[in-house]
Amino acid sequence: MAWEGVIKTYKEFLPVTDKTPIVTLKEGNTPLIPADRLSAKINKGLKIFLKYEGLNPTGSFKDRGMTMAVSKALEEGSTAIMCASTGNTSASASAYAARCGLKCFVLIPHNSIALGKLSQAMIHGAKVLAVRGNFDDTLEIVRDITSNYPVTLVNSLNPYRIEGQKSGAYEIVDVLGKAPDFHAIPVGNAGNITAYWKGYKDYKQAGKLSDLPKMIGFQAAGSAPIVLGHVVEDPKTLATAIKIGNPASWKSAEEAADSSGGMIKAVTDDEIIEAYKLLAGLEGVFVEPASAASVAGVIKYAAEGYFDDSQGKTIVCVVTGHGLKDPDRAIATAGEPEVIDNDVEKIVERLRLKK
Ligand code: AN7
């Protein structure tokens, strides 16, 4: 049967009715990819899976929440939506708005979002303003404007975003037949860890799983307010998607980590880039740097002994966005191609091929 998108597939778990106009790009149903070479490299007997969210229609997990937020905005008679974004939320919001004829207003931090994401918001026809400030500043402005003007906020402060995003957890359990033992995830504004935890708890309540996973979240070290326990005024990291100093869902992220027996920790930019290269080179999975934070965290804490009693256990790493979102980073990391003459002999020689 053809995949119908997140809302139709999981409607019994979502706040929709038969009257909800469903705006969908058939998001969800992303592959859960076994990462056997990575598992072997980490060598703790863990079985690692990658939930490849970059394969959603706009290239990130945000589509799961956006189908809900935009459908509900339409149902409630809204004519315009607005978000602050480190890039992926704006790419998704602008696509779903285009699809149903809503206006879309986007505030991004100037010079701080990856090129692929910016190109998406522009081509889908959103009104994009690049603000001289950081993400936290733009979110503050969007909260202010959406509470004073007839414009629907579609950041993850909008509870429908969390509702849609929790579908990722359902899909994982539907494939594995149970929850994983560990769920590793990057943390920025902290909506996604909140959503997955909710999804697992829903499924437990519905009798679809018995044991909940330990939720382990990873922030970039230069933007790690939850780890530090205070707001970071000037967050820094090359993982621009998670360059956030004052996460909107801070408390619920802590709640997910604490009540599951997990943790929220930091990984450095070097550790993120190392994991980014490993995913691409060892598993054939191209993700954006922020997504690699989940894998970087697993590698780091494996080395510190966190998984020493985890023989045979499963871990799902959510890799949240596609590598093509940030082509500049890929080239900066892996280099440019060598240029050569249009000459077969020179090329054979350069490739060191022998008959
Ligand atoms: C690839 O687009 O906040 O912890 O404005 O794009 O739920 O915020 C993006 C966040 C992880 C962090 N990975 O998720 C935005 C935005 C990628 C992301 C996160 C984001 P949350």
PDB file of C-alpha atoms in Angstrom, residues 37 74 77 120 149 176 195 212 252 292 327:
ATOM      1  CA  ARG A  37      30.525  -1.022  10.049  1.00  0.00           C
ATOM      2  CA  LEU A  74      -5.418  25.808   8.013  1.00  0.00           C
ATOM      3  CA  GLY A  77      -8.566  29.538   9.560  1.00  0.00           C
ATOM      4  CA  GLN A 120      14.651  26.133  -0.067  1.00  0.00           C
ATOM      5  CA  TYR A 149      -0.651  39.765  14.950  1.00  0.00           C
ATOM      6  CA  LEU A 176      12.120  -3.063  15.480  1.00  0.00           C
ATOM      7  CA  ALA A 195       8.725  14.614  20.749  1.00  0.00           C
ATOM      8  CA  LEU A 212      11.213   2.602  27.149  1.00  0.00           C
ATOM      9  CA  SER A 252      10.975  18.846  28.694  1.00  0.00           C
ATOM     10  CA  ALA A 292      26.253  13.789  13.296  1.00  0.00           C
ATOM     11  CA  PRO A 327      27.423  21.468   0.753  1.00  0.00           C
TER      12      PRO A 327
END
